[in-house]
mmCIF file of C-alpha atoms in Angstrom:
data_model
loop_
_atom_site.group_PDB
_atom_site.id
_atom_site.type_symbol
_atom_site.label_atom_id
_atom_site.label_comp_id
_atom_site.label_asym_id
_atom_site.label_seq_id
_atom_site.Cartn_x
_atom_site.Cartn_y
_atom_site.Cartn_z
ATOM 1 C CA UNK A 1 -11.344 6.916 14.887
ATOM 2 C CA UNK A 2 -14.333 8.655 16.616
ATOM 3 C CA UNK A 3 -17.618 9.656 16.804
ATOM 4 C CA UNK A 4 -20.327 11.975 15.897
ATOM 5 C CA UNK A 5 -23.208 12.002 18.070
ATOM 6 C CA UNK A 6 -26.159 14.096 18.718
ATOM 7 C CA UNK A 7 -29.464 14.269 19.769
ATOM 8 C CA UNK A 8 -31.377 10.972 20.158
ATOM 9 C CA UNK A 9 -34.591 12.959 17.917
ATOM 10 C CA UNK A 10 -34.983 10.088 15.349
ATOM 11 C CA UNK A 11 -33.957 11.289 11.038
ATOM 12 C CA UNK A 12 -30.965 13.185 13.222
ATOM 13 C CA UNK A 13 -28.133 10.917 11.597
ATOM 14 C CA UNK A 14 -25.877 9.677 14.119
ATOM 15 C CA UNK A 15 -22.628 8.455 13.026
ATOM 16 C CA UNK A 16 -19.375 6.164 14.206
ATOM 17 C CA UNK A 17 -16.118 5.318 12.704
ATOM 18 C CA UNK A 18 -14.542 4.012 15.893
ATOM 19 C CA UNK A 19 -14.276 0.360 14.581
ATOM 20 C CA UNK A 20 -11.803 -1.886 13.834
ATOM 21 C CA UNK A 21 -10.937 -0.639 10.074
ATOM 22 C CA UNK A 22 -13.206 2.156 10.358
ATOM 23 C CA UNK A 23 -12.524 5.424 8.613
ATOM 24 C CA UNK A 24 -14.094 8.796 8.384
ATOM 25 C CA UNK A 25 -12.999 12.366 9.340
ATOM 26 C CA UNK A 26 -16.447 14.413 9.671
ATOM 27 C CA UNK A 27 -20.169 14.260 9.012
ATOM 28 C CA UNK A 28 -21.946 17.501 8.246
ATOM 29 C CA UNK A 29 -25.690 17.683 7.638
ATOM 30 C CA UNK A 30 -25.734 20.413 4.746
ATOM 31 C CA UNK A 31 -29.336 19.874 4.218
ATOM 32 C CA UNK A 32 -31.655 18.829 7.522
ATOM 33 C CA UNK A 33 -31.913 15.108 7.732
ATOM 34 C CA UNK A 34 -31.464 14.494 3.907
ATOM 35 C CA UNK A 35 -27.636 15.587 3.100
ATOM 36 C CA UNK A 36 -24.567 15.363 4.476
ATOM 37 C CA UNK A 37 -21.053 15.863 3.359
ATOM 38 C CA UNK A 38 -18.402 13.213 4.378
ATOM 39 C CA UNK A 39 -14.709 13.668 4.674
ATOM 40 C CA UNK A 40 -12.455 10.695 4.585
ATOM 41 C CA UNK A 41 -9.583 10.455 7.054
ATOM 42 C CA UNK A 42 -6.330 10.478 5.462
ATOM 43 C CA UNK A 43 -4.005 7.864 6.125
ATOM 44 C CA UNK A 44 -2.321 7.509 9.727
ATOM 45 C CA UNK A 45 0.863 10.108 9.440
ATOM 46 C CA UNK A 46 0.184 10.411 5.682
ATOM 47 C CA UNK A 47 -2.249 13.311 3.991
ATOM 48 C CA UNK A 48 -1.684 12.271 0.538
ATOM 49 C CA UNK A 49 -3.986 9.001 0.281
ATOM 50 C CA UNK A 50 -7.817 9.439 1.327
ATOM 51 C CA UNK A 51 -9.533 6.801 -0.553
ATOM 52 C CA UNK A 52 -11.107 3.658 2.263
ATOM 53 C CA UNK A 53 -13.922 4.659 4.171
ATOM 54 C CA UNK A 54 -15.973 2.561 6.270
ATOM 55 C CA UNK A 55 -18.481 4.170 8.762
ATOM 56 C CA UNK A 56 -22.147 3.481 10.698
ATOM 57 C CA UNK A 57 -25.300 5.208 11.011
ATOM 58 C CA UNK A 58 -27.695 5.140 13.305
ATOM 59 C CA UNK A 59 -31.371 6.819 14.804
ATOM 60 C CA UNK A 60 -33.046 7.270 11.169
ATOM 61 C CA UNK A 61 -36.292 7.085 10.344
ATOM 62 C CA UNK A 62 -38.298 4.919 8.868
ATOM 63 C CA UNK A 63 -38.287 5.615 4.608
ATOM 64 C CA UNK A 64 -35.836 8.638 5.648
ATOM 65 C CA UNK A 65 -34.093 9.271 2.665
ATOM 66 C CA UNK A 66 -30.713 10.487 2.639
ATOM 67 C CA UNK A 67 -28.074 11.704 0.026
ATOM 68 C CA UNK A 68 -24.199 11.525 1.401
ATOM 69 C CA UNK A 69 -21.671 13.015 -0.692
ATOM 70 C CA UNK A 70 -17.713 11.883 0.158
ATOM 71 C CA UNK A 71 -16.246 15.109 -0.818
ATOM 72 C CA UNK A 72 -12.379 14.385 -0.449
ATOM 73 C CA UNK A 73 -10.874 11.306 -2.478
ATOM 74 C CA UNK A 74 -7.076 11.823 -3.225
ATOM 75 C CA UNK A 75 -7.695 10.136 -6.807
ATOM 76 C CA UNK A 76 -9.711 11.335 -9.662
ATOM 77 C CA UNK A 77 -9.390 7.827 -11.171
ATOM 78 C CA UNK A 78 -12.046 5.112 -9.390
ATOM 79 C CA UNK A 79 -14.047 1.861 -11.028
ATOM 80 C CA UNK A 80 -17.151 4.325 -9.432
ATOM 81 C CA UNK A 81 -16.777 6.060 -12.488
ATOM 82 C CA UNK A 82 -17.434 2.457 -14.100
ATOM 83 C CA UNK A 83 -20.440 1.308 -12.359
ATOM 84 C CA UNK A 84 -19.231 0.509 -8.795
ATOM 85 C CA UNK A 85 -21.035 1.496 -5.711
ATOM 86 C CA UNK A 86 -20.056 1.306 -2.285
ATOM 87 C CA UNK A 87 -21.417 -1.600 0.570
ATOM 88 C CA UNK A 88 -24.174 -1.602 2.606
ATOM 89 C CA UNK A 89 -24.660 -4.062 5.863
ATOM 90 C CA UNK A 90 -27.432 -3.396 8.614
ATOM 91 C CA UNK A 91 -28.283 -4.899 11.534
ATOM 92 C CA UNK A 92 -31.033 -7.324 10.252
ATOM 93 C CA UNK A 93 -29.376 -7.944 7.117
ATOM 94 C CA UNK A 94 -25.744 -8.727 8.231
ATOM 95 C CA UNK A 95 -23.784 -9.385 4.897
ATOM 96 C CA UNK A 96 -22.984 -6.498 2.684
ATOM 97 C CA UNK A 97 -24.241 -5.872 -0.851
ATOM 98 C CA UNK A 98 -24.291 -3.523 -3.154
ATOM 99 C CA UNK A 99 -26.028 -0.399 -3.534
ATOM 100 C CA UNK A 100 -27.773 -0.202 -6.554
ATOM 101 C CA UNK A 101 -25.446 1.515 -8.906
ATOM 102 C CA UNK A 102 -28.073 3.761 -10.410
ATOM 103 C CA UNK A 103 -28.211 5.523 -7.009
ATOM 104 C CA UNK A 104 -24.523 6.321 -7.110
ATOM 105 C CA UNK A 105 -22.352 9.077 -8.637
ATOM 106 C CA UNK A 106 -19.164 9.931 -9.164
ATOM 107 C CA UNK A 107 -18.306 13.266 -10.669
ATOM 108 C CA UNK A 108 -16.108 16.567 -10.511
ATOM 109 C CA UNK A 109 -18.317 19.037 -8.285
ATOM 110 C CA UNK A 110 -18.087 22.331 -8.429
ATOM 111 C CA UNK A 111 -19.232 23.049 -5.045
ATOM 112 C CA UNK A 112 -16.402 20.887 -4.199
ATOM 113 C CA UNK A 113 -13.251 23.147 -6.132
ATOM 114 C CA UNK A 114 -13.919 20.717 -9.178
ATOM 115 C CA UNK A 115 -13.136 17.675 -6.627
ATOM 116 C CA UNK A 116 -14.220 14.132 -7.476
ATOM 117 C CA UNK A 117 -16.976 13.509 -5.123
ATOM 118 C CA UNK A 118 -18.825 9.941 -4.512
ATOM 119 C CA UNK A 119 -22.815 10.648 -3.662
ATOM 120 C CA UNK A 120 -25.094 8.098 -3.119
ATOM 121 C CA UNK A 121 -28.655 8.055 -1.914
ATOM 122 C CA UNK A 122 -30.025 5.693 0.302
ATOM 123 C CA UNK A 123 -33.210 4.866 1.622
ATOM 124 C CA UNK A 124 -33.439 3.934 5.610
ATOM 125 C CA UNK A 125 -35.872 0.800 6.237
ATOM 126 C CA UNK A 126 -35.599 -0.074 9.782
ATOM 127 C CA UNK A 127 -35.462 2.961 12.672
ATOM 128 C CA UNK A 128 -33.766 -0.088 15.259
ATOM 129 C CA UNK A 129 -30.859 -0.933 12.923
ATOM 130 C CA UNK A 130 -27.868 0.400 12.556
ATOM 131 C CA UNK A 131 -26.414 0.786 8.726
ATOM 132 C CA UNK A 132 -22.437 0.210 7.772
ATOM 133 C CA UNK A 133 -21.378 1.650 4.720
ATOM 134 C CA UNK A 134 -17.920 0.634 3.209
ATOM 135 C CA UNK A 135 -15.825 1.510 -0.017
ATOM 136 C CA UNK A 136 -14.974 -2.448 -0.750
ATOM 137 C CA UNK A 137 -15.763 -6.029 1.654
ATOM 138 C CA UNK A 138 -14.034 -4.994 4.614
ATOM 139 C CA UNK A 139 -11.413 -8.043 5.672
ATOM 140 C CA UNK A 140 -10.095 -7.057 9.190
ATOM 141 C CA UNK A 141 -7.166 -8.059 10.936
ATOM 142 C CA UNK A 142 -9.612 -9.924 13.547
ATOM 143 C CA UNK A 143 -10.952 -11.831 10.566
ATOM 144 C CA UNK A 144 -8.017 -13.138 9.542
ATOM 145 C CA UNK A 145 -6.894 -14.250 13.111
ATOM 146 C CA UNK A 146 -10.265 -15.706 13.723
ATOM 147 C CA UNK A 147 -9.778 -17.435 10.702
ATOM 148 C CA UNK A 148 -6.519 -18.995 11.085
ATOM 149 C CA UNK A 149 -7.322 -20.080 14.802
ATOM 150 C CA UNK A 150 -10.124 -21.721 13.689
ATOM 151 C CA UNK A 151 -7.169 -23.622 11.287
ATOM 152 C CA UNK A 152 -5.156 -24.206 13.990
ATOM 153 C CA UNK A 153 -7.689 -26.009 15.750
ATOM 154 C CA UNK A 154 -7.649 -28.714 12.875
ATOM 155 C CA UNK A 155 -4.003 -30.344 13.745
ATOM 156 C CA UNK A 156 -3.381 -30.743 10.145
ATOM 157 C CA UNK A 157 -0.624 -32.480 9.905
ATOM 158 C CA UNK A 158 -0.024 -30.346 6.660
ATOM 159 C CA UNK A 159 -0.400 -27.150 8.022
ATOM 160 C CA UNK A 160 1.622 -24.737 10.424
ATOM 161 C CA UNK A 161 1.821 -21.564 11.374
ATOM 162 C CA UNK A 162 4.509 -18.951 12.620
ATOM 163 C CA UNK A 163 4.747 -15.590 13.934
ATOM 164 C CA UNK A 164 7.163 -14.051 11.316
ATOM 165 C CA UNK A 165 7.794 -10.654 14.017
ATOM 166 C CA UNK A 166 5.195 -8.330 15.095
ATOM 167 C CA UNK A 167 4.084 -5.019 13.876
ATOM 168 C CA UNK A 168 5.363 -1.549 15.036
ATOM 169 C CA UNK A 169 1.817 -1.367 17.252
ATOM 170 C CA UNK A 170 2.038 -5.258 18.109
ATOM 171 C CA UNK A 171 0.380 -6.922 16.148
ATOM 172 C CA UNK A 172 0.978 -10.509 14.237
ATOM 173 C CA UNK A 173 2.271 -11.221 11.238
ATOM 174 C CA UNK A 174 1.391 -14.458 10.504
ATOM 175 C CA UNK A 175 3.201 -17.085 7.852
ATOM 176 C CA UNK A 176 1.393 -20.241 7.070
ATOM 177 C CA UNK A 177 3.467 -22.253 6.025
ATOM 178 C CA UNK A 178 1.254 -25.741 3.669
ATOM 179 C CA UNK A 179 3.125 -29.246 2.253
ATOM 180 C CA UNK A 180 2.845 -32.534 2.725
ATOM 181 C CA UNK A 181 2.397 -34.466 5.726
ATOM 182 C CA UNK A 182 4.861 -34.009 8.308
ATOM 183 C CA UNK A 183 5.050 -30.038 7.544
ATOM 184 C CA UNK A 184 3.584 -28.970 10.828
ATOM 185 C CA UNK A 185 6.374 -30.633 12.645
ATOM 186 C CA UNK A 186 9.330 -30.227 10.709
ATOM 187 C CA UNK A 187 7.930 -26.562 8.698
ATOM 188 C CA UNK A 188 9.396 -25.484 5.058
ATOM 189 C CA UNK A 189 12.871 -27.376 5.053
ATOM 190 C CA UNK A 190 10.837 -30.983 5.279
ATOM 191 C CA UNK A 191 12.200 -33.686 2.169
ATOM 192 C CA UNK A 192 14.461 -31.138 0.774
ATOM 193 C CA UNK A 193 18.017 -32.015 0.161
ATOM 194 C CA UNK A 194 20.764 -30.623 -2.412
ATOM 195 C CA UNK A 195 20.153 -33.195 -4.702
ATOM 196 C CA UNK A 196 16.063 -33.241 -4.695
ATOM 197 C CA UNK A 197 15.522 -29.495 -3.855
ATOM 198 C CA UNK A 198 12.077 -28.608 -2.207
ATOM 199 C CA UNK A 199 9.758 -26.451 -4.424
ATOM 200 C CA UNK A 200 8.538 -23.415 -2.879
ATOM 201 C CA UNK A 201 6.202 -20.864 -3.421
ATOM 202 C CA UNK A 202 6.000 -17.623 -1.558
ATOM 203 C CA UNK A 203 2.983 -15.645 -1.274
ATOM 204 C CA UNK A 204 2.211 -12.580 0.513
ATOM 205 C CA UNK A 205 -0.960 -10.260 0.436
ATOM 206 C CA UNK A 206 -2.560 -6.516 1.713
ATOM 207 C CA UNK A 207 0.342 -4.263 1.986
ATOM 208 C CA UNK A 208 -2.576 -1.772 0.963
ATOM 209 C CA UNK A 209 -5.229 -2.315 3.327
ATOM 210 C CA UNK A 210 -7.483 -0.505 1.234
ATOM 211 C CA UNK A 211 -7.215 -3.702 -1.161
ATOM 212 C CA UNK A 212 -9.247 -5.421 0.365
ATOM 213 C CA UNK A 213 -9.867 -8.043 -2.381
ATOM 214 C CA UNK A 214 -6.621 -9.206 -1.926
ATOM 215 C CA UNK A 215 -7.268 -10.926 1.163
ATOM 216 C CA UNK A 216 -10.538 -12.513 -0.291
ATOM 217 C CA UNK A 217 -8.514 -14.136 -3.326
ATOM 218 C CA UNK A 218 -5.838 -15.467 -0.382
ATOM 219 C CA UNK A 219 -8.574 -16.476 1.820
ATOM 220 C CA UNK A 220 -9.662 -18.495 -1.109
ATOM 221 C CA UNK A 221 -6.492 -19.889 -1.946
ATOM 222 C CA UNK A 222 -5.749 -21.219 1.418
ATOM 223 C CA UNK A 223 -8.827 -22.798 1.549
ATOM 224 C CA UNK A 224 -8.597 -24.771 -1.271
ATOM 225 C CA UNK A 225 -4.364 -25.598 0.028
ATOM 226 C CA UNK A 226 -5.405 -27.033 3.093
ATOM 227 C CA UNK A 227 -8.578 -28.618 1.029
ATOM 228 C CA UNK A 228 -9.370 -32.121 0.511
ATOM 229 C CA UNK A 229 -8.962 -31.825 -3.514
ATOM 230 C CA UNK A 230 -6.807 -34.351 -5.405
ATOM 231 C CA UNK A 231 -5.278 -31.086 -6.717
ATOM 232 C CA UNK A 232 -4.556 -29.539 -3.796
ATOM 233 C CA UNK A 233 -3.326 -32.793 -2.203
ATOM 234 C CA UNK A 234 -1.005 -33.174 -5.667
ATOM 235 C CA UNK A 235 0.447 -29.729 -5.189
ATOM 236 C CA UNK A 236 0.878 -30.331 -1.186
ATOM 237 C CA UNK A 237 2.838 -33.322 -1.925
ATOM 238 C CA UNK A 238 5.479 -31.760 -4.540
ATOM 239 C CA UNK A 239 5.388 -27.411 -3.480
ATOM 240 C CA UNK A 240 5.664 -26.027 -0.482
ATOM 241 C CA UNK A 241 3.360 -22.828 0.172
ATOM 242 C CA UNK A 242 4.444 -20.640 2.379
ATOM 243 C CA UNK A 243 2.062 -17.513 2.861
ATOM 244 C CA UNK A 244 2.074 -14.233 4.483
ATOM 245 C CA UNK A 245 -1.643 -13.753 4.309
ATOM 246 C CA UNK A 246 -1.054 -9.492 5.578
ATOM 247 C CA UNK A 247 1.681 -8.222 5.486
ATOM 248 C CA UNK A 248 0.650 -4.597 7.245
ATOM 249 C CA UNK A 249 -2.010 -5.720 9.898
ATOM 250 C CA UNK A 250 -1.550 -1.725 11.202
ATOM 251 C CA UNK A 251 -2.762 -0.574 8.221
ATOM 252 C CA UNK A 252 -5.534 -2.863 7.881
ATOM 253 C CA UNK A 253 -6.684 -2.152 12.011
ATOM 254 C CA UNK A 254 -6.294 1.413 11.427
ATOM 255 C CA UNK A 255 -8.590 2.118 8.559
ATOM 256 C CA UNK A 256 -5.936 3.467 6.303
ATOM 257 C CA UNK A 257 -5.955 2.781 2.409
ATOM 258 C CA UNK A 258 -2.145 2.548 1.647
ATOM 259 C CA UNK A 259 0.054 3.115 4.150
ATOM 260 C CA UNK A 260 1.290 1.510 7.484
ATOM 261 C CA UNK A 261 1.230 3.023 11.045
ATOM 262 C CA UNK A 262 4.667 5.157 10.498
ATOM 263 C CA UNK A 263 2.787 6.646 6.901
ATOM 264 C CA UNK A 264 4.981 4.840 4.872
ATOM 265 C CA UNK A 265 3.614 2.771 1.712
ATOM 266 C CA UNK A 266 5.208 -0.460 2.405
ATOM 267 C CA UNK A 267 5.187 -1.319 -1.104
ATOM 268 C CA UNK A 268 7.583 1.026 -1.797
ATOM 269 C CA UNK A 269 10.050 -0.237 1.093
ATOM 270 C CA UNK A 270 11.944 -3.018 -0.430
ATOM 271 C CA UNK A 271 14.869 -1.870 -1.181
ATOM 272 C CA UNK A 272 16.358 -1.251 2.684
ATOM 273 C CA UNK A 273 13.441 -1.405 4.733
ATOM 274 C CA UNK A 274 14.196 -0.607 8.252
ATOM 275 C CA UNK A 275 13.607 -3.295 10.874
ATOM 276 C CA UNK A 276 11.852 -0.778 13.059
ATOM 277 C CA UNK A 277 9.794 1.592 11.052
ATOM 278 C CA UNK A 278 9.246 -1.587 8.178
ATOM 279 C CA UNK A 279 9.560 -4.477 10.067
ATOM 280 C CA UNK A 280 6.996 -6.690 8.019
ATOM 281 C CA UNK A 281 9.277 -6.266 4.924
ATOM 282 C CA UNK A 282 12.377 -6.521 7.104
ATOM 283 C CA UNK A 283 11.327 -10.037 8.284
ATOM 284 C CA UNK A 284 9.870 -11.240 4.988
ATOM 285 C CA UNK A 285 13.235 -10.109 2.805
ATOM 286 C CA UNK A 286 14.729 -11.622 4.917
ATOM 287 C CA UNK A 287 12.871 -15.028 5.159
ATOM 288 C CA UNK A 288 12.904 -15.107 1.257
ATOM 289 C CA UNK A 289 16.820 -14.008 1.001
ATOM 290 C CA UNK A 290 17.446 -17.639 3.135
ATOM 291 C CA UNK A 291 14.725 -19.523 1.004
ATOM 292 C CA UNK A 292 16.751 -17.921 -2.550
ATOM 293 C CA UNK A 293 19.944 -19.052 -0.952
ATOM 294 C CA UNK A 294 19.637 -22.784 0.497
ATOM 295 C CA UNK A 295 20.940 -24.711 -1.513
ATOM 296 C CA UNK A 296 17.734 -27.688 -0.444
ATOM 297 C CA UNK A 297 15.257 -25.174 -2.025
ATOM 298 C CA UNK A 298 13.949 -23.736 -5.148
ATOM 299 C CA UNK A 299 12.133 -20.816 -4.947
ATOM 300 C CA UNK A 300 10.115 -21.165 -7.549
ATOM 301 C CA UNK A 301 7.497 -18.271 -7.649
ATOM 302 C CA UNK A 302 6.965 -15.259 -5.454
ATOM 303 C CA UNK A 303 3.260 -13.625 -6.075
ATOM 304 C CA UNK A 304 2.035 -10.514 -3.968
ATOM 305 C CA UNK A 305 -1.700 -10.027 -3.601
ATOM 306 C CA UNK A 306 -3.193 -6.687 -4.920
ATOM 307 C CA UNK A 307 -6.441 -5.182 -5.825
ATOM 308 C CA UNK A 308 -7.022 -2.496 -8.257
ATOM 309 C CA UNK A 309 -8.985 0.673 -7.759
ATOM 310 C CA UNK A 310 -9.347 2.302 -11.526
ATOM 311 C CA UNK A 311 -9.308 -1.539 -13.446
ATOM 312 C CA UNK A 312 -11.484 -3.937 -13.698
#
């Protein structure tokens, strides 16, 4: 993270990455106070993926109209070449949305060395606010944990929640685990036996941080678990969920797209992860290894969360 300030003359862009999931590299006014050329920070330890980006501006001025080109995606490949355009939050209007996609482009730029570039103009409304712009819905780490405290605080009876180990920088990885009544004491082992094995169903999501939509889709699939629906309450009674709702939380914090802290896609770590350097899939091979062997338990289904950057 970091920052690019300058003087406080108002149209002088002033911009900030130095959020939780922020990412950019540079700013460079290329035209004064109507272009700039954005770099995107390549992944922590990792040069090959520079896709996420998620950055404020500040001190414009009112109807200032600006045109930012991102001049250094890793992939040619994007739904931007299908009609997607990136978010837009401000300070008096606090929930992203869309830009309008006839203001953005996506295209090979020869000022550029024939590099895909993302440009999109926007028009400044409000000299007080400050404007986030973001390549998906961000999901942070510090939404999910707001989330699931505010879950805790429920004593569902049907609900509980673990800390599975913690991240290489500290952090939480969560697993919920949801059944029937009596789960939050006893966890995923309750009314299982050898002769009436326990259905289970693992689920984990945002190994890629970037993939943001992932944790949207699990977000909305816990909700409707822990919900009140005769469904839900059906599939509480006979399954047992248990969830790893982000499985790189580094990642995610650190504004990267694909990789964790050590630069390593954790996707691609199955096989022997390390229980330093890959201690999320460590922990979870591990936890699903036990569930595949106990005799009490069938482990039914096993579904990782994804999102997809070139398919719709």
């Amino acid at each position: 993270g970091g920052s690019k300030s300058s003087s406080s003359t108002a149209g002088k862009l002033v911009f900030d990455w130095s959020f939780e999931s922020g990412n950019l590299l540079s700013a460079d006014e290329t035209v004064k106070e109507s272009e700039y050329d954005l770099k995107i920070r390549p992944d922590t330890n990792n040069p090959k993926y520079r896709v996420w980006f998620y950055f404020s501006v500040k001190n414009a001025r009112k109807k200032q109209v600006v045109l930012f080109n991102l001049t250094n995606f890793s992939k040619g490949k994007s739904l931007y070449r299908d009609g997607m355009s990136p978010l837009v939050k401000s300070t008096s209007r606090p929930h992203f949305q869309r830009l309008p996609s006839r203001s953005t482009y996506y295209y090979k730029c020869p000022r550029h060395k024939m590099n895909y570039v993302l440009s999109f103009v926007f028009e400044f409304d409000n000299e007080d606010d400050t404007y986030w712009f973001a390549y998906s819905f961000p999901y942070t780490y510090t939404d999910l944990q707001h989330y699931l405290h505010s879950m805790d605080r429920l004593n569902l009876t049907f609900y509980r929640r673990d800390l599975l180990c913690r991240t290489v920088q500290n952090r939480r990885v969560d697993l919920i685990t949801i059944g029937p009544d009596g789960t939050a004491q006893e966890g995923y082992k309750i009314k299982s036996s050898a002769s009436n094995p326990r259905r289970v169903v693992f689920i984990t999501a945002r190994v890629h941080p970037g993939e943001t939509p992932a944790s949207f889709m699990n977000h909305g699939l816990l909700e409707f678990l822990l919900s009140s629906d005769t469904q839900a309450v059906v599939l509480r009674k006979h399954v047992t969920f248990m969830i790893v709702p982000m499985i790189n939380p580094d990642g995610v914090f650190n504004g990267n797209y694909r990789c964790g802290i050590t630069g390593n896609d954790l996707n691609r770590q199955w096989d022997t992860p390390s229980p330093w350097c890959h201690t999320e899939n460590y922990h979870i091979k591990q936890m699903m290894q036990s569930l595949g062997d106990d005799p009490c338990l069938s482990l039914d289904f096993v579904i990782d969360m994804h999102a997809h950057s070139t398919s719709m």
